[in-house]
Amino acid sequence: MKKQAATCLIFSDDGKVLAVSRKHNPSDFGLPGGKVDPGETLEQAAARELQEETGLIATSLKPVFDTCSAGDNDYWTTTFLTTVAGEIDT
């Protein structure tokens, strides 16, 4: 069974996408998200990772697509179209 991850796709009012820098390479960007912990749903993981990485609170999560990475670290990743509340606080 593939490991699971969840990410959040967030658009600003002017159509920009929120991206975060990666821990090990600050010049590499991606959607907020990460690994699903044991006992956690995809939605819970997406909301938790979003709050940990940005300080934002997910107010709705709608699954929009799934992807599968290839290689030694195979992950099945679900991306959620997300609306948020709060201010970015990293």
Coordinates of N, CA and C in Angstrom, one line a residue:
M1 N 0.8 -1.2 0.0 CA 0.0 0.0 0.0 C 0.9 1.2 0.0
K2 N 0.5 2.2 -0.8 CA 1.3 3.4 -0.9 C 1.0 4.3 0.3
K3 N 2.1 5.1 0.7 CA 1.9 6.0 1.8 C 1.0 7.2 1.3
Q4 N 0.3 7.8 2.2 CA -0.6 8.9 1.8 C -0.1 10.3 2.2
A5 N -0.5 11.3 1.4 CA -0.2 12.6 1.8 C -1.4 13.5 1.3
A6 N -1.5 14.7 1.9 CA -2.5 15.6 1.5 C -2.0 17.0 1.4
T7 N -2.5 17.8 0.4 CA -2.1 19.1 0.2 C -3.3 20.0 0.0
C8 N -3.0 21.3 0.2 CA -4.1 22.3 0.1 C -3.8 23.3 -1.1
L9 N -4.8 23.5 -1.9 CA -4.7 24.4 -3.0 C -5.6 25.6 -2.6
I10 N -4.9 26.8 -2.5 CA -5.6 28.0 -2.0 C -5.3 29.1 -2.9
F11 N -6.4 29.7 -3.4 CA -6.4 30.8 -4.3 C -6.7 32.1 -3.5
S12 N -5.9 33.2 -3.8 CA -6.3 34.5 -3.2 C -7.4 35.1 -4.0
D13 N -7.9 36.2 -3.5 CA -9.0 36.9 -4.2 C -8.6 37.3 -5.6
D14 N -7.3 37.6 -5.8 CA -6.8 38.0 -7.1 C -6.2 36.9 -8.0
G15 N -6.5 35.6 -7.6 CA -6.1 34.5 -8.4 C -4.8 33.9 -8.2
K16 N -4.0 34.4 -7.2 CA -2.7 33.8 -6.9 C -2.9 32.6 -6.1
V17 N -1.9 31.7 -6.2 CA -1.9 30.4 -5.4 C -0.9 30.5 -4.3
L18 N -1.3 30.1 -3.1 CA -0.4 30.1 -2.0 C 0.6 28.9 -2.1
A19 N 1.8 29.2 -2.0 CA 2.9 28.2 -2.0 C 3.8 28.4 -0.8
V20 N 4.4 27.3 -0.3 CA 5.3 27.4 0.8 C 6.7 26.8 0.4
S21 N 7.7 27.4 1.0 CA 9.0 26.8 0.7 C 9.2 25.5 1.5
R22 N 10.1 24.7 1.0 CA 10.4 23.4 1.5 C 11.4 23.5 2.6
K23 N 11.3 22.7 3.7 CA 12.2 22.7 4.8 C 13.6 22.6 4.4
H24 N 14.0 21.6 3.6 CA 15.3 21.3 3.3 C 15.9 22.1 2.1
N25 N 15.0 22.8 1.4 CA 15.5 23.6 0.2 C 14.6 24.8 0.1
P26 N 14.9 26.0 0.8 CA 14.0 27.1 0.8 C 13.8 27.8 -0.6
S27 N 14.5 27.4 -1.6 CA 14.3 27.9 -2.9 C 13.3 27.0 -3.7
D28 N 12.8 25.9 -3.1 CA 11.9 25.0 -3.7 C 10.5 25.2 -3.1
F29 N 9.5 25.4 -3.9 CA 8.2 25.7 -3.4 C 7.2 24.6 -3.7
G30 N 6.1 24.5 -2.9 CA 5.0 23.6 -3.2 C 3.8 24.0 -2.4
L31 N 2.8 23.2 -2.6 CA 1.5 23.5 -1.9 C 1.7 23.1 -0.4
P32 N 1.0 23.8 0.5 CA 1.1 23.4 1.9 C 0.5 22.0 2.1
G33 N 1.1 21.2 2.8 CA 0.6 19.8 3.1 C 1.7 18.9 3.5
G34 N 1.4 17.6 3.7 CA 2.4 16.6 4.1 C 1.8 15.3 4.3
K35 N 2.5 14.4 5.0 CA 2.1 13.0 5.2 C 0.9 12.9 6.1
V36 N 0.1 11.9 5.9 CA -1.0 11.5 6.7 C -0.5 10.7 7.9
D37 N -0.8 11.1 9.1 CA -0.4 10.3 10.3 C -1.3 9.1 10.5
P38 N -0.8 8.1 11.2 CA -1.7 6.9 11.5 C -3.0 7.4 12.2
G39 N -4.1 6.9 11.8 CA -5.4 7.2 12.4 C -6.0 8.5 11.9
E40 N -5.3 9.2 11.0 CA -5.8 10.5 10.6 C -6.4 10.4 9.2
T41 N -7.5 11.1 9.0 CA -8.1 11.2 7.6 C -7.3 12.1 6.7
L42 N -7.5 12.0 5.4 CA -6.9 12.9 4.5 C -7.2 14.4 4.8
E43 N -8.5 14.6 5.1 CA -8.9 16.0 5.5 C -8.2 16.5 6.7
Q44 N -8.1 15.6 7.7 CA -7.5 16.0 9.0 C -6.0 16.4 8.7
A45 N -5.4 15.5 7.9 CA -3.9 15.8 7.6 C -3.8 17.1 6.9
A46 N -4.6 17.3 5.9 CA -4.5 18.6 5.1 C -4.7 19.8 6.0
A47 N -5.7 19.7 6.9 CA -5.9 20.9 7.8 C -4.8 21.1 8.8
R48 N -4.3 20.0 9.3 CA -3.2 20.1 10.3 C -1.9 20.6 9.7
E49 N -1.6 20.1 8.5 CA -0.4 20.5 7.8 C -0.5 22.0 7.4
L50 N -1.7 22.4 7.0 CA -1.9 23.8 6.6 C -1.6 24.7 7.8
Q51 N -2.2 24.3 8.9 CA -2.1 25.2 10.1 C -0.6 25.2 10.6
E52 N 0.1 24.0 10.6 CA 1.5 24.0 11.0 C 2.4 24.8 10.1
E53 N 2.1 24.8 8.8 CA 3.0 25.4 7.9 C 2.7 26.9 7.7
T54 N 1.4 27.3 7.9 CA 1.1 28.7 7.6 C 0.3 29.5 8.7
G55 N -0.2 28.7 9.6 CA -1.0 29.4 10.7 C -2.5 29.6 10.3
L56 N -2.8 29.2 9.0 CA -4.2 29.4 8.5 C -5.0 28.2 8.9
I57 N -6.3 28.5 9.1 CA -7.3 27.4 9.5 C -8.1 27.1 8.3
A58 N -8.2 25.8 7.9 CA -9.0 25.4 6.8 C -10.5 25.5 7.2
T59 N -11.3 26.2 6.4 CA -12.7 26.3 6.6 C -13.5 25.4 5.7
S60 N -13.0 25.0 4.6 CA -13.6 24.0 3.8 C -12.5 23.3 3.0
L61 N -12.7 22.0 2.7 CA -11.7 21.2 2.0 C -12.5 20.4 1.0
K62 N -12.3 20.6 -0.3 CA -13.0 19.8 -1.4 C -11.9 19.1 -2.2
P63 N -11.9 17.8 -2.2 CA -10.9 17.1 -3.0 C -11.0 17.4 -4.5
V64 N -9.9 17.8 -5.1 CA -10.0 18.1 -6.5 C -9.1 17.2 -7.4
F65 N -8.1 16.6 -6.9 CA -7.3 15.6 -7.7 C -6.4 14.8 -6.9
D66 N -6.0 13.6 -7.4 CA -5.1 12.7 -6.8 C -3.9 12.6 -7.7
T67 N -2.7 12.4 -7.1 CA -1.5 12.1 -7.9 C -0.7 11.0 -7.2
C68 N 0.1 10.3 -7.9 CA 1.0 9.3 -7.4 C 2.4 9.6 -7.8
S69 N 3.3 9.7 -6.8 CA 4.7 9.9 -7.2 C 5.3 8.5 -7.5
A70 N 6.4 8.6 -8.2 CA 7.1 7.3 -8.6 C 8.5 7.3 -7.9
G71 N 9.0 6.2 -7.6 CA 10.3 6.1 -7.1 C 10.3 5.4 -5.7
D72 N 11.4 5.6 -5.0 CA 11.5 4.9 -3.7 C 10.5 5.4 -2.6
N73 N 10.1 6.7 -2.7 CA 9.2 7.3 -1.7 C 7.9 7.5 -2.3
D74 N 7.2 6.4 -2.8 CA 5.9 6.5 -3.4 C 4.9 7.0 -2.4
Y75 N 4.2 8.1 -2.9 CA 3.1 8.6 -2.1 C 1.8 8.8 -3.0
W76 N 0.7 8.5 -2.5 CA -0.6 8.8 -3.1 C -1.0 10.1 -2.4
T77 N -1.1 11.2 -3.2 CA -1.4 12.5 -2.7 C -2.7 13.0 -3.1
T78 N -3.5 13.4 -2.2 CA -4.8 14.0 -2.5 C -4.7 15.5 -2.3
T79 N -5.1 16.3 -3.3 CA -5.1 17.8 -3.2 C -6.5 18.3 -3.0
F80 N -6.7 19.2 -2.0 CA -8.0 19.7 -1.7 C -8.0 21.2 -2.0
L81 N -9.1 21.6 -2.7 CA -9.4 23.1 -2.9 C -9.8 23.5 -1.5
T82 N -9.1 24.5 -1.0 CA -9.3 24.9 0.4 C -9.6 26.4 0.5
T83 N -10.6 26.7 1.4 CA -10.8 28.0 1.8 C -10.3 28.2 3.3
V84 N -9.9 29.3 3.6 CA -9.2 29.5 4.9 C -9.7 30.7 5.7
A85 N -9.3 30.7 6.9 CA -9.5 31.8 7.8 C -8.2 32.1 8.5
G86 N -8.1 33.4 8.9 CA -6.9 33.8 9.7 C -5.8 34.5 8.8
E87 N -4.7 34.7 9.5 CA -3.6 35.4 8.8 C -2.4 34.4 8.8
I88 N -1.6 34.6 7.7 CA -0.4 33.7 7.6 C 0.6 34.1 8.7
D89 N 1.0 33.0 9.4 CA 2.0 33.1 10.5 C 2.9 31.9 10.4
T90 N 4.1 32.2 9.9 CA 5.0 31.1 9.8 C 6.0 31.1 10.9

